[in-house]
Coordinates of C-alpha atoms and ligand atoms in Angstrom, one line a residue:
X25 CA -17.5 -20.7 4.9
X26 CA -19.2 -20.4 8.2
X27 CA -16.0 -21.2 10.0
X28 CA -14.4 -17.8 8.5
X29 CA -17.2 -15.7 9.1
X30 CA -17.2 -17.3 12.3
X31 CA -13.6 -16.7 13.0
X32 CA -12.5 -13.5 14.9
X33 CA -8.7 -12.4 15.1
X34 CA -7.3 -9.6 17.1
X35 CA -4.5 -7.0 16.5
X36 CA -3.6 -4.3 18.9
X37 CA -1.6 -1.3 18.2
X38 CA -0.1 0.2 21.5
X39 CA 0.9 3.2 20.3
X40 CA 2.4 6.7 21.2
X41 CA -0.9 8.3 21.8
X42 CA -3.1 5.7 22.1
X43 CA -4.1 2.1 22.2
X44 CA -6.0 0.6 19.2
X45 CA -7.8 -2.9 18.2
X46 CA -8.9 -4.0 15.1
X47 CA -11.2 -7.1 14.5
X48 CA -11.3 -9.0 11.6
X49 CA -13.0 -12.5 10.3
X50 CA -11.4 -15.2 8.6
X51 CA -12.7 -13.4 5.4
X52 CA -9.8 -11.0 6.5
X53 CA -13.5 -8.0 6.9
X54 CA -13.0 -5.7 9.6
X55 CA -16.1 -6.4 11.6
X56 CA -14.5 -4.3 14.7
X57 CA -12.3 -1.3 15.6
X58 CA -12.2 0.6 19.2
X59 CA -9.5 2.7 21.2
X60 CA -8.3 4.2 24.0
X61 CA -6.8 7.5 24.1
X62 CA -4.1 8.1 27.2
X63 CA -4.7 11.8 27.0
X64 CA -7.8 12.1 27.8
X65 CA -9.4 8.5 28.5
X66 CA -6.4 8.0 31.3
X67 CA -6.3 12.1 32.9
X68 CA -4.8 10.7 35.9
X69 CA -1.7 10.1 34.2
X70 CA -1.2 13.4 33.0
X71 CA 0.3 12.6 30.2
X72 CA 0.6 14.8 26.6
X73 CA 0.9 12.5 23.5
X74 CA 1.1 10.1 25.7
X75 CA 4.4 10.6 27.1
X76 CA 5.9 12.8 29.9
X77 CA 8.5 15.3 28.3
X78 CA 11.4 15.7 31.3
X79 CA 12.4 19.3 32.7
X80 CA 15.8 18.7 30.5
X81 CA 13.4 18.1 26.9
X82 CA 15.3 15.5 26.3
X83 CA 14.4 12.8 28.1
X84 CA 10.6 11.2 27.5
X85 CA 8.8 8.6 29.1
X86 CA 5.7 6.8 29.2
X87 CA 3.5 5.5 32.3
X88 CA 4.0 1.6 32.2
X89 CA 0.8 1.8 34.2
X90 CA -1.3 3.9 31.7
X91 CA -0.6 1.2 29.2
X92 CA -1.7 -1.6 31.4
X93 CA -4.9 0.5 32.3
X94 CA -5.6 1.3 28.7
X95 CA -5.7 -2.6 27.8
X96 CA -8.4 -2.9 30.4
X97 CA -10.5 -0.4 29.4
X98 CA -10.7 -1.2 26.1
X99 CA -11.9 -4.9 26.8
X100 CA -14.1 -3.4 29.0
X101 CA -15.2 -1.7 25.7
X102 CA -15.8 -3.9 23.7
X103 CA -17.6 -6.0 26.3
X104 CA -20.2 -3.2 26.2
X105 CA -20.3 -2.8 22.5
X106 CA -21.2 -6.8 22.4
X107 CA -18.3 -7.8 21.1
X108 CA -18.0 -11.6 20.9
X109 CA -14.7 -12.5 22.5
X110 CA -15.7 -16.4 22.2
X111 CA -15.0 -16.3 18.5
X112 CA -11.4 -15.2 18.9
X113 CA -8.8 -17.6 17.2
X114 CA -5.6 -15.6 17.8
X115 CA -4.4 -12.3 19.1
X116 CA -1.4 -10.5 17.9
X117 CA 0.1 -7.0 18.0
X118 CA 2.7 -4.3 17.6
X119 CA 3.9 -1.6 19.8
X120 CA 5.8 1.8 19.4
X121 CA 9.6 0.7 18.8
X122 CA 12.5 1.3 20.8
X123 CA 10.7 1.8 24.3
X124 CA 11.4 -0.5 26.7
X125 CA 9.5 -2.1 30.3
X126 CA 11.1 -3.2 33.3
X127 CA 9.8 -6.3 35.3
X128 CA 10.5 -6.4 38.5
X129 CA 11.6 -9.7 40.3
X130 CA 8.5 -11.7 40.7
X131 CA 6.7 -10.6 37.9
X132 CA 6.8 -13.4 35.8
X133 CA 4.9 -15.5 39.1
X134 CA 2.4 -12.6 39.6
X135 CA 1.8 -13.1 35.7
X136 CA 1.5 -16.6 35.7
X137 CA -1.5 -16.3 37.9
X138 CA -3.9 -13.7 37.5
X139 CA -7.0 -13.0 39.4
X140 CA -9.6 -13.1 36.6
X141 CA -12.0 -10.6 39.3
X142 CA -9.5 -8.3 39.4
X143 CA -8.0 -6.0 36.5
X144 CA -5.0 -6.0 35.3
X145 CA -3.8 -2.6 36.6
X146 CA -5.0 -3.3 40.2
X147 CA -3.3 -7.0 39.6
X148 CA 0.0 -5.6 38.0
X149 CA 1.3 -2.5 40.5
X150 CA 3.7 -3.7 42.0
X151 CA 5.1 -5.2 39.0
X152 CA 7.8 -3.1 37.3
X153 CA 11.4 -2.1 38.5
X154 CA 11.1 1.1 36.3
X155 CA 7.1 3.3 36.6
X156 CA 8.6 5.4 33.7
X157 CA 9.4 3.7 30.4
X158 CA 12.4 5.3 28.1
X159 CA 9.8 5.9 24.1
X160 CA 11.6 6.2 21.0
X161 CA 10.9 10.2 22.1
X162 CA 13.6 10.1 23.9
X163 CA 17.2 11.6 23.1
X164 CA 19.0 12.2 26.7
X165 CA 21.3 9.1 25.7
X166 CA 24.2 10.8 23.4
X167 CA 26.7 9.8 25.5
X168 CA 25.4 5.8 25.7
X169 CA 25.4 5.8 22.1
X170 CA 29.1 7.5 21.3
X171 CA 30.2 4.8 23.9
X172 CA 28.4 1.3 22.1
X173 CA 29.9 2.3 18.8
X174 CA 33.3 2.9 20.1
X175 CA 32.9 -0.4 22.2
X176 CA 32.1 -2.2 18.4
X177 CA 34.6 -0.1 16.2
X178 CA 32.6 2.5 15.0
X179 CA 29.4 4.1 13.6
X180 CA 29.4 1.6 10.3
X181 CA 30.7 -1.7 12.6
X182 CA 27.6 -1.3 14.5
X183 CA 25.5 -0.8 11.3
X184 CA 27.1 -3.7 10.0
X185 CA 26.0 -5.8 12.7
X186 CA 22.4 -4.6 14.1
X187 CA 21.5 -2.6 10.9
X188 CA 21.7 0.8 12.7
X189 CA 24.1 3.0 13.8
X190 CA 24.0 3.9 17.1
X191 CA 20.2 6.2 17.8
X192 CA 19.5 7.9 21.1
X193 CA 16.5 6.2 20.6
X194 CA 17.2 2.4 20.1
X195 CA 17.0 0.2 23.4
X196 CA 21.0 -0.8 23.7
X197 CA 21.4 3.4 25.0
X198 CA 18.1 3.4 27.2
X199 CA 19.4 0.5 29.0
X200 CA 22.8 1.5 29.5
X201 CA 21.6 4.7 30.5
X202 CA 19.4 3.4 33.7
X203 CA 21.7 1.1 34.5
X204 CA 23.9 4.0 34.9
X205 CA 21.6 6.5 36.8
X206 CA 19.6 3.6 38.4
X207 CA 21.7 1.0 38.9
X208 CA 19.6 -0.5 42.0
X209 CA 16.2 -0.7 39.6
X210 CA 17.9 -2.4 36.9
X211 CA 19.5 -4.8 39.9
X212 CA 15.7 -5.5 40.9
X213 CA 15.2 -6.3 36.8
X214 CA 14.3 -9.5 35.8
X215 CA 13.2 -9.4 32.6
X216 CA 13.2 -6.2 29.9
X217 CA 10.4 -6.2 27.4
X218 CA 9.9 -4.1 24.5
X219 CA 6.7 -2.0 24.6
X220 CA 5.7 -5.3 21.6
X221 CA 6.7 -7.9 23.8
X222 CA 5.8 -6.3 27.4
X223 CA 1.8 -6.5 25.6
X224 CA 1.9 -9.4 24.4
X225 CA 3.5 -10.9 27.8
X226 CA -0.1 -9.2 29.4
X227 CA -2.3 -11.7 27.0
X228 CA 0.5 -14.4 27.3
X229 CA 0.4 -14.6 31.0
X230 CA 3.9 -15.1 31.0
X231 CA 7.3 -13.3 29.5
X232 CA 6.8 -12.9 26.2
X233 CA 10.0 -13.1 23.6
X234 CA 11.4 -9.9 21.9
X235 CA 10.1 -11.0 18.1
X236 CA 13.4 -10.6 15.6
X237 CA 11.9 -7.3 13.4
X238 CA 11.2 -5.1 17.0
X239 CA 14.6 -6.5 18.0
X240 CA 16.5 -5.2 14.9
X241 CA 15.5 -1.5 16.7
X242 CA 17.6 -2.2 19.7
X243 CA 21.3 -2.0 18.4
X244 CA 22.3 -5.4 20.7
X245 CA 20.6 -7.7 17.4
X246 CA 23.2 -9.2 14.9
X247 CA 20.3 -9.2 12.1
X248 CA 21.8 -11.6 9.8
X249 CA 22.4 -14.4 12.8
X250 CA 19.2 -13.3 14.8
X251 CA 20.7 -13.5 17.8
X252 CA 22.2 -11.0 20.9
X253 CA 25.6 -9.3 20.1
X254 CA 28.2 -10.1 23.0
X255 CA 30.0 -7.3 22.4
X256 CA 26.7 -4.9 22.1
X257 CA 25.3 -6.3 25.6
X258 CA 28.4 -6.5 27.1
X259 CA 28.8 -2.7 26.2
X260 CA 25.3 -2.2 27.2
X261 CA 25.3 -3.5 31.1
X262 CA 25.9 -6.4 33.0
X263 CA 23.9 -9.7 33.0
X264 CA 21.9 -8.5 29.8
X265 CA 21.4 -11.8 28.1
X266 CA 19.6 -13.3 30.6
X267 CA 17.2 -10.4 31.4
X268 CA 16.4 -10.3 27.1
X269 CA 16.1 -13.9 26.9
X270 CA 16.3 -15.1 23.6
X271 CA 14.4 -13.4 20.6
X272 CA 12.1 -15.1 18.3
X273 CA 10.8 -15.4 14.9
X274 CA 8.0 -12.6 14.5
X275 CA 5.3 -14.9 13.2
X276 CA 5.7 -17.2 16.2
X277 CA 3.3 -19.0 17.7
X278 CA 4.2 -17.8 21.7
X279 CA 1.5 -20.3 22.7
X280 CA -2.0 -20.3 24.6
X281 CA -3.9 -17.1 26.1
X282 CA -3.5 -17.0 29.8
X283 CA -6.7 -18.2 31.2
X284 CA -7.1 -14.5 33.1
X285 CA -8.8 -13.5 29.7
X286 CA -10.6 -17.1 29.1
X287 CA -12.4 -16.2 32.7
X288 CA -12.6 -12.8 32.7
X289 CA -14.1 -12.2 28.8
X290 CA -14.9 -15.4 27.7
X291 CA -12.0 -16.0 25.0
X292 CA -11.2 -19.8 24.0
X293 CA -8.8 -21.6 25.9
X294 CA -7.5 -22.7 22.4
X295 CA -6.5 -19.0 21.5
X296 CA -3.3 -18.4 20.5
X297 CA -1.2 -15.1 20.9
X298 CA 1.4 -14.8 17.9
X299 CA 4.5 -12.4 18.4
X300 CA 4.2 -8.6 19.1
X301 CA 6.1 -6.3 16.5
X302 CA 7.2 -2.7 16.3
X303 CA 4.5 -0.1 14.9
X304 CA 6.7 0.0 11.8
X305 CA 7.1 -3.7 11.0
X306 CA 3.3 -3.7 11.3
X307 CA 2.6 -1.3 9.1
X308 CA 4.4 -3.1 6.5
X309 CA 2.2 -6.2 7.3
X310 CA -1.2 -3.7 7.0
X311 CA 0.1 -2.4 3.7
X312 CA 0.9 -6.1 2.7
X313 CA 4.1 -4.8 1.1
X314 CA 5.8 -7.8 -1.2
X315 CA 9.2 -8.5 -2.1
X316 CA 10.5 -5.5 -4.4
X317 CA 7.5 -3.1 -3.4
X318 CA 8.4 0.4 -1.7
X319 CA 6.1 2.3 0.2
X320 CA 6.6 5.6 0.3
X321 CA 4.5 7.8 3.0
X322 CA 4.1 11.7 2.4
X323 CA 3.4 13.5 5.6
X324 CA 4.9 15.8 8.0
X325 CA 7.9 13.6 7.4
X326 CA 8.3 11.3 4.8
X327 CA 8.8 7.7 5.0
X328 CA 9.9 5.7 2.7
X329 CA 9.7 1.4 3.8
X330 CA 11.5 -1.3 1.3
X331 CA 11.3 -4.8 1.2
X332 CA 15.0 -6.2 0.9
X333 CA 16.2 -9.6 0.1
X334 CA 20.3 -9.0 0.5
X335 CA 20.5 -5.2 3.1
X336 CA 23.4 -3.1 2.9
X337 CA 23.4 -1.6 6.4
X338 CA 24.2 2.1 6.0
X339 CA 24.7 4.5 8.6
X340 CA 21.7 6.5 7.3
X341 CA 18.4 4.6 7.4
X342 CA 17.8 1.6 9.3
X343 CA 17.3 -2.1 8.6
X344 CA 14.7 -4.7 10.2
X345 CA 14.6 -8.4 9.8
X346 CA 11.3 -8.1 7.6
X347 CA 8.2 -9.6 10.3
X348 CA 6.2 -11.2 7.9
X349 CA 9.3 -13.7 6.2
X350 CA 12.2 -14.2 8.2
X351 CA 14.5 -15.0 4.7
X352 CA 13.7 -11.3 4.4
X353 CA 14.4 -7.3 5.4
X354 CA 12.9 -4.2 6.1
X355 CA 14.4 -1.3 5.8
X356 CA 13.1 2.6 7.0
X357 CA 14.4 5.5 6.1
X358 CA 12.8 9.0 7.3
X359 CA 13.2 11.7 6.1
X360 CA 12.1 15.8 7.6
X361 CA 11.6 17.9 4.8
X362 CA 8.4 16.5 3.4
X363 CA 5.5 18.3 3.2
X364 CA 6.3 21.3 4.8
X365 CA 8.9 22.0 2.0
X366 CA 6.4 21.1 -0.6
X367 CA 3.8 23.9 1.3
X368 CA 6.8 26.2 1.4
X369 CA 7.6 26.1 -2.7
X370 CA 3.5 26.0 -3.0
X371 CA 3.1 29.0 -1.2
X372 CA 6.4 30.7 -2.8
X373 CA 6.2 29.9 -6.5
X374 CA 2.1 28.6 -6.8
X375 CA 0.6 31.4 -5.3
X376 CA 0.0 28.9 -2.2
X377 CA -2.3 27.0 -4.8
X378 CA -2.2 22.7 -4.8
X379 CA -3.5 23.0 -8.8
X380 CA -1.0 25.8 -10.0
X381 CA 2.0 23.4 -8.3
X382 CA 0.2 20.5 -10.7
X383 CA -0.3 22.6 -13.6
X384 CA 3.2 24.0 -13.1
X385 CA 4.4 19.6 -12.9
X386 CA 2.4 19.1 -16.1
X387 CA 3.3 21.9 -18.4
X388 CA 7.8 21.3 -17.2
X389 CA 9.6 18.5 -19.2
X390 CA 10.1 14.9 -17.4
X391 CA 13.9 15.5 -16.3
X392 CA 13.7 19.2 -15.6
X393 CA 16.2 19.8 -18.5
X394 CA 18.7 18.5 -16.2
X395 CA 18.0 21.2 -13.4
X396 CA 18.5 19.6 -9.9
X397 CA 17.7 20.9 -6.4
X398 CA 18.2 19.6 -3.3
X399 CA 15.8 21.4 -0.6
X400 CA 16.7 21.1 3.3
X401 CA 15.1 23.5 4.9
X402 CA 15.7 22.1 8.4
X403 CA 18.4 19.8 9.1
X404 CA 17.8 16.6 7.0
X405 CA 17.7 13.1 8.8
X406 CA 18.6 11.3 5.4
X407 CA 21.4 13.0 4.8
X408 CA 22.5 15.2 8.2
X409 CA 22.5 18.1 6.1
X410 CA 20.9 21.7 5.8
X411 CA 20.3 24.0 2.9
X412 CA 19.2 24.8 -0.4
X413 CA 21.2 23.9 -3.5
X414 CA 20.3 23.9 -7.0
X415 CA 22.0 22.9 -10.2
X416 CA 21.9 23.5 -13.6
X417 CA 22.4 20.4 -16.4
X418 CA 26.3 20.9 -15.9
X419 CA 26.5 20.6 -12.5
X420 CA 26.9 24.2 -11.8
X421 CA 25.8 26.0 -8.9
X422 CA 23.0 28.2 -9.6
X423 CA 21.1 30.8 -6.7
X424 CA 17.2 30.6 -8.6
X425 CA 15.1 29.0 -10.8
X426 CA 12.2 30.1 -12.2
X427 CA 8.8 29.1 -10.4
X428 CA 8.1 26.6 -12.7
X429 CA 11.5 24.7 -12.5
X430 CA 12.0 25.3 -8.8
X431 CA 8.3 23.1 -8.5
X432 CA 9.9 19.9 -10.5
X433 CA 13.2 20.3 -9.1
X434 CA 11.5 19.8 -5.7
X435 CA 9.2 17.1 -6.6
X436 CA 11.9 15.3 -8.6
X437 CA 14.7 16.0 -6.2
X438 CA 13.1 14.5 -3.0
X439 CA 11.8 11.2 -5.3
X440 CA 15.8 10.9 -7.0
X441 CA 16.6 10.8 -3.0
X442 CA 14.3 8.5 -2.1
X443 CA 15.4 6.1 -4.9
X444 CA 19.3 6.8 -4.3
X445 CA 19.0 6.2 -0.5
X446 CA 16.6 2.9 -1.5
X447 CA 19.3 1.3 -4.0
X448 CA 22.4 2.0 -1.6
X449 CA 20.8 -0.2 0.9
X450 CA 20.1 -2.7 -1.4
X451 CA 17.0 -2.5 -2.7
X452 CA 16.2 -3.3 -6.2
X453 CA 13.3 -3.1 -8.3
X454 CA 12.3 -5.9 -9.9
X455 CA 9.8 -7.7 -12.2
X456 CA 6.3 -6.3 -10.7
X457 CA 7.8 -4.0 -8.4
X458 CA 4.5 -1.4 -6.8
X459 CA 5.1 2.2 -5.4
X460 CA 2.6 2.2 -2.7
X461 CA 1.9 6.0 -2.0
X462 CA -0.1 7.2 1.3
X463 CA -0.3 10.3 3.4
X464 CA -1.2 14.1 2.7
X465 CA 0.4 14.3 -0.7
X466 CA -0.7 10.7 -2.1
X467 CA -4.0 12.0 -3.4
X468 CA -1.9 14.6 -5.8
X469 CA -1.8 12.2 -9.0
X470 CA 1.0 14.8 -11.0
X471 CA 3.1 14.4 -8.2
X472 CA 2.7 10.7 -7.9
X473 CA 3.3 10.6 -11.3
X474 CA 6.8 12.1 -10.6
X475 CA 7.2 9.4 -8.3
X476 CA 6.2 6.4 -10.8
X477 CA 8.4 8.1 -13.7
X478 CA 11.5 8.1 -11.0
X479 CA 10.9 4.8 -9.7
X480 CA 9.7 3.4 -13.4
X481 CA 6.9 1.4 -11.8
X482 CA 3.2 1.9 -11.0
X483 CA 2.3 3.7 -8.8
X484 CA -0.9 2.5 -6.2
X485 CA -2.3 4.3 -3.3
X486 CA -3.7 2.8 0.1
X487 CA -5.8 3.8 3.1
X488 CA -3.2 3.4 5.9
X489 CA -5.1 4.9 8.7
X490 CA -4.3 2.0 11.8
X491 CA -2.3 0.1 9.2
X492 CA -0.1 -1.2 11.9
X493 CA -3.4 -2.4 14.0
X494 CA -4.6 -3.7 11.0
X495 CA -1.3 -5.6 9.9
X496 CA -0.9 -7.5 13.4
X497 CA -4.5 -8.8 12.7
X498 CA -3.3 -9.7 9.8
X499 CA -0.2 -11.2 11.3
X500 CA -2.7 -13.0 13.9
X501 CA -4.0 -14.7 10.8
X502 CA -1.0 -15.4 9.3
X503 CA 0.7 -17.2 12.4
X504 CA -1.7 -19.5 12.6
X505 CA -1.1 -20.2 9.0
X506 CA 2.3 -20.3 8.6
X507 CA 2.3 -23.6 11.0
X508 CA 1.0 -25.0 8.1
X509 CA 3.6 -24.0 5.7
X510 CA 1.7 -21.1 4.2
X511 CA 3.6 -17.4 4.0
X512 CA 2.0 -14.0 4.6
X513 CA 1.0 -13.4 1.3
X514 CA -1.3 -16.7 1.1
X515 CA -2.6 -16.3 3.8
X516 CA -3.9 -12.5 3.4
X517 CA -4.8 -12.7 0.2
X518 CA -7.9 -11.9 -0.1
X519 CA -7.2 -8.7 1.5
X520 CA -8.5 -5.4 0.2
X521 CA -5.8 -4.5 -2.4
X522 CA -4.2 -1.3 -3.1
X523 CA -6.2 1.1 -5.8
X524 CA -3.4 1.6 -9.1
X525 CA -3.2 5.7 -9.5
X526 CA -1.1 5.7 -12.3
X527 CA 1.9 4.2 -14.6
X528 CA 5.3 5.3 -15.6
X529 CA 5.6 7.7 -18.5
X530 CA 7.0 6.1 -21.3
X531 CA 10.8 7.0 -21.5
X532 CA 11.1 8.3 -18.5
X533 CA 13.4 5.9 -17.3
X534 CA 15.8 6.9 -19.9
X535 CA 15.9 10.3 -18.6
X536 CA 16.1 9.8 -15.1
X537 CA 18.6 7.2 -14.8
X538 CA 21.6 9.6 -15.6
X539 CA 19.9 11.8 -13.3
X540 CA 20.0 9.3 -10.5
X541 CA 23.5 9.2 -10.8
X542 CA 24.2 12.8 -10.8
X543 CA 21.7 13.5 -7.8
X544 CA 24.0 10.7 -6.0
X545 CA 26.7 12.5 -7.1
X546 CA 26.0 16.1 -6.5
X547 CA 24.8 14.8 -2.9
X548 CA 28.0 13.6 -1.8
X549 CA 29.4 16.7 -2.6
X550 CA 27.1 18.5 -0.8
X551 CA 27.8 16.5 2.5
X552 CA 32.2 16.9 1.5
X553 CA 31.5 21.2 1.2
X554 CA 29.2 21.1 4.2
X555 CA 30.6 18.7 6.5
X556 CA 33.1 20.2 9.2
Ligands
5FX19 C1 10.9 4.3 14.3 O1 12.3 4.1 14.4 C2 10.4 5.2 15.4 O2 11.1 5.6 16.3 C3 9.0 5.6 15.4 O3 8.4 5.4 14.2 C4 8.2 4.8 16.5 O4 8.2 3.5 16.1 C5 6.8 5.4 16.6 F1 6.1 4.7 17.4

C-alpha cells in the first residue's frame, strides 16, 4: 500500500492556451495539479490563445519557443509548491493535434546532452528549422489538401486509408505547405514532431516517436496497417519517411527520462516516459471510455467520441487508432450547432428560460409524433450543410412548429444525428453500452433523457475539466502496466467512475428506431436539394 501512495505519475496536457500537469498516486488520487498560461504567464511571446493569427486569418501558428519556456516554468512551479519529483514512476502526455515542430539538424545531439544548470529554453534556441509551428487553427492549406486527395484517388480513398479526408488542418497539408513556401527550412529539417511527440522528445532527451492515435490526425497514417502511406508522403514532400521515423504503439514504453531532469529536479533515473497522444485521444483515456461507450460533449460545439472495434472511414468525422488498445478505434465527430442553437430555440419558443425548454421536453410525447427538424443555423461540420428544415410524420415539408414541438424536434433531431453519424462509422451499441454526457448542457437531466431514450442506454455524466491531462496520467500508469500484460481498464480501475443520471424510457426504442431511419433519410435528401 505504501508503494501506491508513494508512487507519483505525471501527465501533461500542452494545449492551445496553456500547459497543464496533473499528479496522481498509484491509488490513481490526484494529489497535484499546476499550469502555465502562454497569454499572460509568457507576454513576451505575444501570443492570443496562444497562437499568432497571420495578417491573411487563415494561417495560425504557435511559438515553438513559448512551449519550451512554459515546461520550465512550470517545474519551476512545482519545485516551489514542494512538489516531490523523487516519487515520480512515469511521465506521459498529450498535445493539441495536428500541429507540428521542426528540428533542426543537430537537434537530436543538442538533446542528447543537456546542461542540467541551464533551462531548457536557453539550452534549446537554436534548435528548430521552423520558430512558428502550423496548430490545428490553421486553414491556409486548401490547395495542399485538393492536391493529396487527387494524388490518392479522391476524398473517400484517402478516408479509406488514414481515416480522414483531407483537413486543412491535419499534418500531411502543413508539411507540404512549408516545404513549398520554405523549402530551404524544411532542407535544414531533421526530424518533424507532433506538438505530442516534440514534448515528450524534451523529457526523453532524445526524438521521440509519433504514437499511432496522434498519427491517425496526419493524413500520411494507413490506420489499419499502422504504418506511413507511400503514396501520402510521397504526395506530401520529399525525403518524408525518414524525417517522421517510424510511429509507435501509444502506450509505449519510449524508455528512460533524460538525466537533464534526474539533475536538475531530482526525478529517478528509473523514470520512464510513455508515449505522448493528441488532446483528443487523451480525453478518451481521462473519461476512461470502454468498448461500446459514446461520449457525447455539449458545448459551444458538440462532440461526440466512439469507441470502435471494426471503423468505417467516412468522409465526415474522423477516425483514430484508439490510444489506450491498439486492436481498437476512435472515432470524433464535431459538430457547430450545439448550444448556441439550443440558446437560440430557448430564447425563441421558452421565453429564454432553461425550465420552460424542460417543462416543454416533459409535457411533448417521446417521438414528437413523428415531427423532425433539422437545425443548422451556421454551416454544419457533420453534414456541410446550412438551414432549417422541419418535417411532419409523412415526410412533408413544413415552415413552423408550435413552441413546444420545435423544443423536441431540436433536442431529438441533434441526438437522431448524433446516433446516425455514430452507426455509419461503425459503431454499435452493445451489451452495457454508457452515454457519457459532459459540458454546458449535461447538467439538464430532460435533455439527457432525450439522449438515453435515442441511444437506448444509460445515460452517466462526468467532470471533464483537464480530462486529457488527467487521461495521460492515467496513460503513464497504464504503460507501465501494460508491460505486464494488463490493459487500460485494469489498470485504472479504481478510478473515480462516472455518476449514472438517468435510464432509457421504456419503449422508447421502439419509437425511435423508425425515426432513425427517417432522420437518415430525410438528411440525405437534404444534402441532394442543397448540394450545388
Ligand atoms: C481535433 O481534430 C482538433 O483539431 C482539436 O480538437 C485540437 O486537437 C485541439 F487541440
Amino acid at each position: 500500500m505504501a508503494e501506491l501512495t508513494d508512487s507519483y505519475y505525471l501527465g501533461f496536457d500542452f494545449s492551445t492556451q496553456q500547459l497543464k500537469v496533473i499528479a496522481i498516486d498509484g491509488k490513481l488520487q490526484v494529489t497535484h495539479q499546476s499550469n502555465v498560461q502562454f497569454d499572460s504567464d509568457l507576454p513576451e511571446f505575444r501570443t492570443q490563445g496562444g497562437v499568432h493569427i497571420h495578417e491573411d486569418r487563415v494561417t495560425v501558428t504557435s511559438p515553438v519557443l513559448m512551449w519550451v519556456k512554459a515546461l520550465d516554468i512550470l517545474l519551476e512551479k512545482m519545485t516551489s509548491a514542494g512538489f516531490d519529483f523523487s516519487r515520480v514512476k512515469a511521465v506521459s502526455g498529450s498535445g493539441q493535434q495536428h500541429g507540428s515542430v521542426y528540428w533542426k539538424k543537430g537537434a537530436r545531439k543538442t538533446l542528447q546532452c543537456l546542461d542540467p544548470g541551464r533551462c531548457l529554453h536557453g539550452l534549446l534556441q537554436d534548435c528548430f528549422a521552423v520558430q512558428d509551428s502550423p496548430v490545428w487553427m490553421d486553414s491556409s492549406t486548401a490547395e495542399h489538401c485538393k492536391n493529396l486527395e487527387c494524388a490518392v484517388g479522391g476524398a473517400q480513398q484517402l478516408t479509406d486509408m488514414t481515416g480522414s479526408r483531407a483537413y486543412e488542418r491535419f499534418t500531411a497539408n502543413q508539411i507540404a505547405k512549408i516545404y513549398q513556401l520554405q523549402q530551404d527550412r524544411y532542407n535544414e529539417t531533421e526530424r518533424i514532431s507532433l506538438v505530442s511527440s516534440f514534448a515528450a522528445s524534451l523529457f526523453l532527451g532524445d526524438y521521440a516517436a509519433i504514437d499511432y492515435s496522434d498519427g491517425s490526425g496526419m493524413n500520411l497514417m494507413d490506420i489499419f496497417s499502422k504504418q506511413w502511406s507511400d503514396t501520402c508522403l510521397r504526395a506530401t514532400a520529399p525525403q518524408l519517411a525518414e524525417k517522421l521515423a517510424n510511429p509507435k504503439s501509444s502506450t509505449t514504453v519510449l524508455g528512460s527520462l533524460s538525466p537533464y531532469f534526474v539533475k536538475r529536479y531530482g526525478m529517478p533515473e528509473d523514470c520512464k516516459v510513455v508515449a505522448f497522444t493528441g488532446d483528443n485521444p487523451g480525453s478518451l483515456a481521462g473519461m476512461r471510455l470502454r468498448e461500446g461507450d459514446i461520449a457525447v460533449s455539449l458545448g459551444t460545439s458538440d462532440t461526440v467520441f466512439l469507441w470502435i472495434k471494426e471503423p468505417r472511414p467516412m468522409v465526415e468525422g474522423h477516425i483514430f487508432c484508439n490510444p489506450v488498445d491498439c486492436l481498437s478505434y476512435m472515432a470524433l465527430i464535431c459538430y457547430k450547432n450545439g448550444s448556441l442553437t439550443r440558446e437560440r430555440i430557448r430564447n425563441e419558443c421558452a421565453r429564454g428560460s432553461w425550465e420552460d425548454f424542460s417543462t416543454a421536453l416533459r409535457s411533448s410525447p417521446t417521438g414528437n409524433n413523428g415531427n423532425i427538424g433539422i437545425y443548422f443555423d451556421a454551416v454544419e461540420i457533420t453534414p456541410s450543410a446550412v438551414g432549417i428544415y422541419r418535417f411532419d410524420q409523412h415526410d412533408r415539408n413544413v415552415s413552423a412548429f408550435t413552441p413546444e414541438v420545435e423544443i423536441r424536434a431540436l433536442v431529438e433531431g441533434q441526438f437522431l444525428a448524433k446516433r446516425v453519424h455514430a452507426e455509419k462509422l461503425g459503431y454499435r451499441i452493445i451489451q452495457g453500452t454508457r452515454v457519457l454526457a459532459t459540458g454546458g448542457a449535461s447538467c439538464n437531466k430532460d435533455i439527457l433523457q432525450v439522449l438515453s431514450d435515442v441511444f437506448n442506454a444509460p445515460v452517466f455524466t462526468i467532470d471533464v475539466a483537464n480530462s486529457a491531462c488527467l487521461g495521460c496520467a492515467y496513460r503513464a500508469v497504464h504503460g507501465l502496466a501494460a508491460e505486464m500484460g494488463m490493459s487500460f481498464a485494469e489498470a485504472v480501475n479504481e478510478a473515480p467512475g462516472a455518476q449514472l443520471a438517468v435510464r432509457p424510457t421504456p419503449g422508447a426504442e421502439k419509437v425511435y428506431g423508425p425515426l432513425l431511419k427517417r432522420y437518415a433519410y430525410l438528411e440525405e435528401k437534404i444534402l441532394k436539394q442543397t448540394s450545388p
